[in-house]
Rosetta silent file (secondary structure, phi, psi, omega in degrees, C-alpha in Angstrom):
SEQUENCE: MARTALITGASSGLGAEYARQLAERGMGLVLVARDADALAALADDLTASHGVGCEALAADLLDPDGLAAVVARLGDEDRPVDMLVNNAGFGLPLAFETNDIADEQRHLSLHVAVPMALMRAALPGMLARRRGRIVNVASVAAFTPRSTYGAVKGWLISFSRWANVAYRPRGVTVTAVCPGFTHTNFHERMGMEPGREGVPAWMWLDARDVVAESLRDVARGKSVSVPSLRYKALVALTRVLPDRLVVATASKGR
SCORE:     score description
SCORE:     0.000 S_00000001
   1 L     0.000  135.724 -179.320  134.159  136.444  155.542 S_00000001
   2 L   -64.633  141.954  177.156  131.149  134.416  154.432 S_00000001
   3 L   -90.267  157.880 -177.457  128.402  133.995  156.992 S_00000001
   4 E  -130.257  137.438  175.681  126.877  130.620  157.889 S_00000001
   5 E  -117.190  136.408  172.345  123.336  129.630  158.913 S_00000001
   6 E  -106.167  126.046 -174.911  122.372  126.377  160.609 S_00000001
   7 E  -123.227  124.523  174.763  118.800  125.317  159.861 S_00000001
   8 E   -92.484  155.260 -175.556  116.950  122.456  161.552 S_00000001
   9 L    61.431   39.362 -169.152  114.170  120.640  159.754 S_00000001
  10 L   -86.816   -6.880 -171.758  115.906  121.747  156.561 S_00000001
  11 L   -77.806  -14.938 -178.216  114.990  118.875  154.252 S_00000001
  12 L  -160.271  176.429  173.201  111.516  120.183  153.349 S_00000001
  13 H    59.262 -142.570 -178.327  108.864  122.824  153.969 S_00000001
  14 H   -63.022  -33.806  179.391  109.824  126.122  155.550 S_00000001
  15 H   -60.836  -45.441  177.974  113.256  124.802  156.477 S_00000001
  16 H   -65.688  -35.068  178.714  114.133  124.123  152.840 S_00000001
  17 H   -69.161  -39.686  173.367  112.734  127.522  151.860 S_00000001
  18 H   -59.351  -42.165  179.306  114.907  129.259  154.462 S_00000001
  19 H   -60.641  -45.073 -178.969  117.869  127.364  153.013 S_00000001
  20 H   -62.322  -47.496 -175.745  117.049  128.488  149.467 S_00000001
  21 H   -71.457  -33.617  177.030  116.584  132.141  150.346 S_00000001
  22 H   -72.010  -35.149  175.192  119.649  132.338  152.566 S_00000001
  23 H   -63.843  -38.729  176.964  121.718  130.635  149.853 S_00000001
  24 H   -59.729  -27.866  179.511  120.449  133.251  147.399 S_00000001
  25 L   -89.057    2.653  175.998  121.929  135.842  149.763 S_00000001
  26 L    88.892   12.390  179.792  125.293  134.094  149.704 S_00000001
  27 L   -82.683  139.041  168.673  125.198  132.475  153.140 S_00000001
  28 E   -70.712  157.027 -172.363  126.899  129.156  153.744 S_00000001
  29 E  -132.676  143.080  165.336  124.585  126.535  155.201 S_00000001
  30 E  -116.460  111.122 -174.450  124.540  123.709  157.714 S_00000001
  31 E   -99.577  123.970 -175.378  121.417  121.709  156.912 S_00000001
  32 E  -119.686  128.982  173.293  120.040  119.528  159.701 S_00000001
  33 E  -170.817  175.045 -179.561  117.316  116.888  159.422 S_00000001
  34 L   -80.284  -31.132 -173.086  116.815  113.142  159.786 S_00000001
  35 L   -83.592   97.518 -176.198  116.637  112.345  156.058 S_00000001
  36 H   -63.037  -38.954 -178.238  120.270  112.129  154.932 S_00000001
  37 H   -66.666  -44.421  179.223  119.399  111.570  151.261 S_00000001
  38 H   -63.913  -39.218  178.416  117.050  114.566  151.095 S_00000001
  39 H   -63.511  -45.703 -178.537  119.640  116.749  152.837 S_00000001
  40 H   -62.581  -40.958  179.748  122.403  115.701  150.467 S_00000001
  41 H   -64.172  -43.239  179.060  120.205  116.374  147.426 S_00000001
  42 H   -65.350  -43.299 -179.983  119.260  119.840  148.709 S_00000001
  43 H   -60.583  -43.910  179.182  122.878  120.664  149.588 S_00000001
  44 H   -62.796  -42.443 -178.745  124.048  119.642  146.103 S_00000001
  45 H   -64.191  -44.387 -178.081  121.307  121.689  144.449 S_00000001
  46 H   -69.800  -36.444  176.789  122.020  124.833  146.452 S_00000001
  47 H   -64.063  -43.720 -179.775  125.761  124.549  145.928 S_00000001
  48 H   -67.763  -37.324 -175.301  125.265  124.162  142.175 S_00000001
  49 H   -79.378  -35.090 -170.580  122.704  126.978  141.970 S_00000001
  50 H  -124.864   -4.683  177.015  124.318  129.562  144.232 S_00000001
  51 L    67.736   24.538  179.762  127.937  128.498  144.728 S_00000001
  52 L  -100.798  156.351  175.629  127.652  128.459  148.520 S_00000001
  53 L   -76.179  129.790 -179.652  129.090  125.910  150.893 S_00000001
  54 E  -128.435  120.153  178.324  126.426  123.488  152.141 S_00000001
  55 E  -105.684  125.045  177.961  127.063  120.980  154.901 S_00000001
  56 E   -96.288  117.339 -179.624  124.512  118.188  155.363 S_00000001
  57 E  -117.135   94.937 -179.222  124.290  117.103  159.000 S_00000001
  58 E   -75.991  122.282 -177.314  121.873  114.193  159.328 S_00000001
  59 L  -158.030  137.743  170.789  120.637  114.032  162.915 S_00000001
  60 L   -90.953  110.896 -174.086  117.543  113.045  164.861 S_00000001
  61 L   -70.051  -12.334  176.057  117.196  115.901  167.334 S_00000001
  62 L   -91.522   -2.908  174.718  115.171  113.704  169.694 S_00000001
  63 L   -97.694  130.526 -176.955  118.081  111.281  169.957 S_00000001
  64 H   -54.458  -39.088 -179.967  120.700  112.370  172.526 S_00000001
  65 H   -68.801  -39.994  178.408  123.574  111.610  170.156 S_00000001
  66 H   -63.341  -45.471  178.671  121.922  113.485  167.294 S_00000001
  67 H   -63.007  -41.025 -179.452  121.271  116.523  169.451 S_00000001
  68 H   -62.090  -36.405 -179.872  124.820  116.408  170.800 S_00000001
  69 H   -65.175  -39.400 -179.940  126.219  116.457  167.260 S_00000001
  70 H   -73.320  -39.235  175.415  124.290  119.630  166.403 S_00000001
  71 H   -58.667  -43.436  179.831  125.207  121.252  169.735 S_00000001
  72 H   -64.281  -39.694  179.043  128.867  120.511  169.007 S_00000001
  73 H   -63.695  -39.781  178.735  128.606  122.006  165.528 S_00000001
  74 H   -66.355  -28.874 -178.595  127.105  125.199  166.934 S_00000001
  75 L   -92.582    4.420 -178.447  129.928  125.449  169.442 S_00000001
  76 L   -74.509  105.796 -175.723  132.724  124.914  166.918 S_00000001
  77 L   -69.156  -22.468  179.839  134.759  128.124  167.192 S_00000001
  78 L   -79.953  -17.740  179.080  136.728  127.329  164.032 S_00000001
  79 L  -132.163   72.159 -171.826  133.506  127.176  161.963 S_00000001
  80 L   -64.402  144.250  174.452  131.257  129.845  163.488 S_00000001
  81 L  -103.598  124.436 -176.027  127.506  129.853  162.910 S_00000001
  82 L   -94.858  -22.738  179.053  126.093  133.348  162.445 S_00000001
  83 E  -139.071  131.937  174.340  122.407  132.429  162.209 S_00000001
  84 E  -112.885  124.872  176.166  120.454  129.625  163.876 S_00000001
  85 E  -113.044  104.590  176.862  117.022  128.754  162.464 S_00000001
  86 E   -84.216   96.449 -174.058  115.076  126.510  164.842 S_00000001
  87 L  -118.711  -20.290 -174.690  112.508  125.116  162.441 S_00000001
  88 L   -58.554  138.303  178.643  112.212  121.369  163.136 S_00000001
  89 L  -179.546  172.064  174.653  108.778  120.296  164.310 S_00000001
  90 L  -154.375  164.491 -179.124  105.681  118.197  163.768 S_00000001
  91 L  -112.302  162.382  177.293  102.000  118.348  164.587 S_00000001
  92 L  -130.493  160.655  173.024   99.575  116.108  166.458 S_00000001
  93 L   -56.557  152.481 -176.545   95.774  115.771  166.451 S_00000001
  94 L   -72.081  -19.998 -175.619   94.042  118.388  168.593 S_00000001
  95 L   -77.727   83.416 -178.008   92.349  115.779  170.845 S_00000001
  96 H   -54.499  -36.583 -173.853   94.926  115.744  173.632 S_00000001
  97 H   -66.654  -18.849  179.123   92.874  113.280  175.665 S_00000001
  98 H  -110.461   -5.744  178.611   93.307  110.533  173.057 S_00000001
  99 L   -71.861  147.189  174.904   96.865  111.266  171.943 S_00000001
 100 L   -66.142  128.596 -175.653   99.624  108.908  173.020 S_00000001
 101 H   -65.594  -28.251  176.731  101.432  110.620  175.896 S_00000001
 102 H   -65.616  -38.050  176.250  104.801  109.468  174.506 S_00000001
 103 H   -65.125  -40.528  179.190  104.021  111.331  171.277 S_00000001
 104 H   -63.975  -38.385  179.957  103.058  114.395  173.290 S_00000001
 105 H   -68.892  -37.910  175.399  106.324  114.248  175.224 S_00000001
 106 H   -64.288  -40.791  178.495  108.337  113.977  171.985 S_00000001
 107 H   -60.108  -46.635  178.980  106.315  116.909  170.628 S_00000001
 108 H   -62.818  -43.282 -178.573  107.119  118.990  173.713 S_00000001
 109 H   -63.744  -46.358 -175.842  110.802  118.092  173.563 S_00000001
 110 H   -67.232  -32.959 -176.313  111.254  118.918  169.879 S_00000001
 111 H   -90.701  -18.944 -176.688  109.471  122.270  170.129 S_00000001
 112 H  -122.176  -61.172 -174.599  110.843  123.442  173.498 S_00000001
 113 H   -64.445  -40.761 -178.268  113.780  121.464  174.919 S_00000001
 114 H   -66.660  -53.233  178.290  115.614  121.098  171.593 S_00000001
 115 H   -61.618  -32.050  176.688  115.525  124.765  170.504 S_00000001
 116 H   -62.513  -44.808  179.630  116.427  125.784  174.052 S_00000001
 117 H   -64.449  -39.870 -178.977  119.512  123.521  173.924 S_00000001
 118 H   -70.837  -37.904  175.884  120.513  124.794  170.483 S_00000001
 119 H   -63.010  -42.464  179.429  120.102  128.435  171.481 S_00000001
 120 H   -63.100  -33.430  178.759  122.225  127.815  174.564 S_00000001
 121 H   -73.362  -35.738 -175.522  124.892  126.242  172.354 S_00000001
 122 H   -80.563  -32.887 -169.910  124.884  129.072  169.813 S_00000001
 123 H   -62.678  -43.852 -176.943  124.754  132.093  172.116 S_00000001
 124 H   -56.355  -45.650  179.189  128.233  132.095  173.705 S_00000001
 125 H   -66.382  -41.715  179.095  130.020  132.285  170.350 S_00000001
 126 H   -62.403  -43.500 -178.977  127.583  134.822  168.935 S_00000001
 127 H   -67.347  -37.397  178.221  127.905  137.040  171.975 S_00000001
 128 H   -64.209  -36.433  178.676  131.699  136.794  171.919 S_00000001
 129 H   -83.732  -11.413 -177.987  131.691  137.902  168.256 S_00000001
 130 L    59.763   37.051  172.617  128.997  140.498  169.025 S_00000001
 131 L  -160.052  144.920  176.850  126.902  139.380  166.078 S_00000001
 132 E   162.628  155.539  176.903  124.311  136.720  165.423 S_00000001
 133 E  -134.630  135.110  174.613  120.695  136.031  164.649 S_00000001
 134 E  -119.502  128.239 -179.603  118.431  133.356  166.086 S_00000001
 135 E  -117.282  119.598  177.720  115.160  132.557  164.347 S_00000001
 136 E  -108.840  112.342 -178.947  112.587  130.448  166.192 S_00000001
 137 E   -78.284  106.656  179.086  109.784  129.234  163.938 S_00000001
 138 L  -102.303 -133.376 -177.499  106.672  129.449  166.098 S_00000001
 139 L  -172.664  153.003  171.673  103.074  129.820  164.849 S_00000001
 140 H   -65.188  -14.786  175.726  100.003  132.013  165.048 S_00000001
 141 H   -58.683  -23.051  177.632   98.608  129.023  166.956 S_00000001
 142 H   -66.304  -25.530  179.287  100.399  130.503  169.951 S_00000001
 143 L   -95.187  -21.713  179.660   97.904  133.404  169.859 S_00000001
 144 L  -120.413   88.651 -166.738   94.898  131.224  168.964 S_00000001
 145 L   -44.954  125.789 -179.750   95.124  128.295  171.415 S_00000001
 146 L  -133.846   80.268  176.561   95.404  124.937  169.602 S_00000001
 147 H    50.366 -144.985 -175.774   95.932  122.132  172.104 S_00000001
 148 H   -77.189  -17.963  177.808   99.584  121.467  172.961 S_00000001
 149 H   -65.150  -47.207  176.609  100.839  122.799  169.596 S_00000001
 150 H   -61.689  -35.036 -177.912   99.752  126.327  170.514 S_00000001
 151 H   -67.226  -45.543 -178.683  101.238  125.848  173.978 S_00000001
 152 H   -68.739  -35.738  178.518  104.722  124.881  172.804 S_00000001
 153 H   -69.801  -30.389  175.131  104.773  127.662  170.236 S_00000001
 154 H   -63.010  -35.996  176.465  103.735  130.093  172.963 S_00000001
 155 H   -62.086  -45.086 -179.609  106.881  129.160  174.885 S_00000001
 156 H   -59.639  -41.519 -179.521  109.016  129.991  171.860 S_00000001
 157 H   -66.419  -47.173 -178.002  107.404  133.404  171.494 S_00000001
 158 H   -61.027  -45.371 -179.144  107.733  134.286  175.170 S_00000001
 159 H   -67.745  -38.565 -179.790  111.370  133.236  175.358 S_00000001
 160 H   -63.662  -40.471  179.483  112.241  134.970  172.087 S_00000001
 161 H   -61.835  -44.616  178.712  110.741  138.245  173.270 S_00000001
 162 H   -65.476  -47.812 -174.864  112.803  138.133  176.460 S_00000001
 163 H   -63.567  -35.714  179.927  115.987  136.987  174.710 S_00000001
 164 H   -65.433  -39.215  176.510  115.775  139.703  172.056 S_00000001
 165 H   -67.402  -40.083 -175.668  115.627  142.391  174.732 S_00000001
 166 H   -72.054  -37.265 -170.069  118.428  140.743  176.723 S_00000001
 167 H  -108.123  -16.005 -179.396  120.856  140.060  173.875 S_00000001
 168 H   -59.246  -40.827  177.475  120.151  142.635  171.174 S_00000001
 169 H   -62.728  -15.617 -179.853  122.320  145.291  172.909 S_00000001
 170 H  -103.644   13.086  172.357  125.150  142.736  172.742 S_00000001
 171 L    97.140    1.040 -177.163  124.784  142.171  168.995 S_00000001
 172 E  -120.496  124.608  177.689  122.497  139.131  168.896 S_00000001
 173 E  -104.734  150.845  179.251  118.843  139.290  167.890 S_00000001
 174 E  -131.436  122.208 -175.702  116.195  136.621  168.559 S_00000001
 175 E  -126.082  128.580  171.065  113.002  136.532  166.497 S_00000001
 176 E   -92.082  120.753  178.908  109.967  134.276  166.811 S_00000001
 177 E   -97.417  127.953 -172.536  108.398  133.782  163.383 S_00000001
 178 L  -121.107   81.971  178.613  104.667  133.066  163.531 S_00000001
 179 L   -75.197  157.177  166.542  103.262  131.807  160.230 S_00000001
 180 L   -89.718 -156.608  177.950   99.640  130.947  159.656 S_00000001
 181 L   -62.024  124.080 -174.026   98.591  128.007  157.485 S_00000001
 182 E  -128.587  138.918  179.765  101.340  127.679  154.889 S_00000001
 183 E   -70.475   98.888  172.253  101.603  125.464  151.819 S_00000001
 184 L  -142.305 -166.899  175.963  104.290  122.920  152.778 S_00000001
 185 L   -95.626   14.562 -177.012  104.213  119.177  153.448 S_00000001
 186 L   -58.105  -48.127 -177.452  103.558  119.741  157.177 S_00000001
 187 L   -73.849  -32.203  176.884   99.925  118.637  157.023 S_00000001
 188 H   -61.577  -36.706  179.243  100.644  115.770  154.634 S_00000001
 189 H   -67.507  -17.592  174.996  103.007  114.315  157.257 S_00000001
 190 H   -90.218    4.008  176.890  100.008  114.286  159.606 S_00000001
 191 L    91.142   15.802 -178.820   98.104  112.134  157.107 S_00000001
 192 L  -106.074  128.735  178.380   95.971  114.874  155.511 S_00000001
 193 L   -71.747  144.365  176.300   95.630  115.154  151.756 S_00000001
 194 L   -55.026  133.506 -178.640   96.172  118.614  150.243 S_00000001
 195 L    91.184   -7.873 -179.200   92.836  120.439  150.048 S_00000001
 196 L  -120.167   29.642 -179.181   91.289  118.358  152.819 S_00000001
 197 L   -87.189   -6.868 -179.199   92.757  120.078  155.840 S_00000001
 198 L    78.556   24.713 -177.039   89.528  121.895  156.677 S_00000001
 199 L  -118.117  129.048  178.060   91.082  125.337  156.121 S_00000001
 200 L   -58.667  147.333 -175.690   89.529  128.022  153.852 S_00000001
 201 H   -57.940  -36.307 -175.592   91.593  128.843  150.775 S_00000001
 202 H   -67.435  -16.394 -177.731   92.062  132.501  151.780 S_00000001
 203 H   -86.274   -7.885 -176.782   93.921  131.466  154.941 S_00000001
 204 L   -83.948  140.476  177.982   96.751  129.714  153.091 S_00000001
 205 E  -114.194  157.816  175.581  100.127  131.415  152.632 S_00000001
 206 E   -90.673  134.848 -175.426  102.968  130.704  150.222 S_00000001
 207 H   -58.874  -38.681 -179.308  106.153  129.450  151.888 S_00000001
 208 H   -64.091  -39.969  178.872  108.380  131.770  149.865 S_00000001
 209 H   -66.712  -40.955  179.901  106.381  134.820  150.952 S_00000001
 210 H   -60.019  -48.767 -177.535  106.424  133.715  154.596 S_00000001
 211 H   -67.134  -43.080 -179.072  110.189  133.277  154.645 S_00000001
 212 H   -60.918  -45.881 -179.754  110.905  136.487  152.719 S_00000001
 213 H   -67.307  -39.083 -179.866  108.776  138.624  155.044 S_00000001
 214 H   -64.963  -38.883  179.473  110.156  136.941  158.144 S_00000001
 215 H   -66.925  -31.028  173.796  113.745  137.554  157.042 S_00000001
 216 H   -64.917  -41.267  178.307  112.945  141.240  156.601 S_00000001
 217 H   -68.167  -37.026  176.228  111.685  141.308  160.186 S_00000001
 218 H   -61.108  -43.817  179.476  114.758  139.405  161.361 S_00000001
 219 H   -61.936  -30.012  178.657  116.976  142.010  159.670 S_00000001
 220 L   -82.018   -7.380  179.939  115.077  144.724  161.558 S_00000001
 221 L    77.630   25.848 -179.244  115.707  142.924  164.841 S_00000001
 222 L   -72.896  146.373  177.903  112.037  142.356  165.643 S_00000001
 223 L   -74.955  -36.499 -176.364  111.143  140.047  168.524 S_00000001
 224 E  -134.034  131.754  177.128  108.039  138.654  166.812 S_00000001
 225 E  -120.173  124.237  175.807  107.272  138.341  163.107 S_00000001
 226 L  -118.036   96.404 -177.561  103.747  137.565  161.869 S_00000001
 227 L   -65.003  137.242  175.695  103.953  137.257  158.071 S_00000001
 228 L    86.976  139.772  179.326  101.012  138.652  156.028 S_00000001
 229 H   -64.199  -35.515 -176.812   98.502  141.373  156.812 S_00000001
 230 H   -64.251  -38.115  179.087   95.628  138.902  157.143 S_00000001
 231 H   -78.951  -30.128  172.255   97.323  137.065  159.999 S_00000001
 232 H   -59.659  -41.377  179.110   98.441  140.283  161.665 S_00000001
 233 H   -66.511  -41.451  179.557   94.756  141.251  161.719 S_00000001
 234 H   -64.666  -40.138  178.407   93.701  137.850  163.064 S_00000001
 235 H   -64.120  -39.404  177.887   96.299  138.006  165.837 S_00000001
 236 H   -62.074  -38.574  179.129   95.054  141.469  166.794 S_00000001
 237 H   -64.190  -34.282 -177.922   91.512  140.111  167.029 S_00000001
 238 H   -62.879  -20.139 -178.328   92.576  137.368  169.431 S_00000001
 239 L   -78.843  -15.120 -176.680   93.460  140.050  171.968 S_00000001
 240 L  -118.356  -18.203 -179.452   89.880  141.291  172.201 S_00000001
 241 L   -83.738  151.232  177.474   87.718  138.227  171.480 S_00000001
 242 L   -66.889  150.349 -177.481   86.677  135.819  174.273 S_00000001
 243 H   -54.427  -39.881 -176.682   88.699  132.606  174.609 S_00000001
 244 H   -59.398  -40.486 -179.892   85.709  130.431  173.715 S_00000001
 245 H   -73.652  -39.113 -179.474   85.349  132.090  170.324 S_00000001
 246 H   -64.318  -45.528 -179.716   89.104  132.142  169.634 S_00000001
 247 H   -63.845  -41.980  179.728   89.484  128.432  170.461 S_00000001
 248 H   -62.213  -41.828 -179.976   86.450  127.513  168.349 S_00000001
 249 H   -67.280  -42.211 -178.448   87.810  129.434  165.368 S_00000001
 250 H   -68.094  -18.756 -178.035   91.304  127.971  165.748 S_00000001
 251 L   -86.202    0.531 -176.590   89.858  124.445  165.796 S_00000001
 252 L   -64.417  -41.177 -179.905   88.449  124.704  162.257 S_00000001
 253 L  -104.185  177.501  176.886   91.557  123.268  160.609 S_00000001
 254 L  -122.267    0.000    0.000   94.025  120.585  161.606 S_00000001
């Protein structure tokens, strides 16, 4: 029986890349994002290219009705979801003291409350079938404190580590994927032109490489995946350097 993955934030960036690579592996897809037109175009392209079933589910995960629709899809026993990729997210300026608190609350909800609700919806069916994979897209920012973005991603890592230990013996793995700076449209959506993000060229990763390496770690059942040797080394350094230096270094880009 064909397996199915549900991916949030699937219309662009890492979400679209996860969709492409999972389609290449023959997985059916449920693509979730706010942009219905972009979702439909991606679903049509992947179906034509790989012959897999692609369902476009347009939903705003910060809207109660939108979230409820995705929760219901995850709980549909007649159409089981074998992999959940919690990828939806956005960034804010690092200056917490000047950010609109409503934006910060939306940021917290999308990165913590929403994936928590979706994991809770997916787990009962996965555990009953004794198979399933949950992928939580976090960030190396969780290891190199970056205002509230690093904080919310830190929650994802901590919960994923616990959940992988708790549920792996029952057939379900949970992996936090922690990319560094990756070429997607994430920074453009924050109003930054490509090349003007304040990040050295050597720190940028290719989205296809990030997803491919993370999926290898997911297949191995790892709790935490840090794609690329350069970021593995940087994360290791954060464990020995003083907070003041780590925070200063992490503040170089936006």
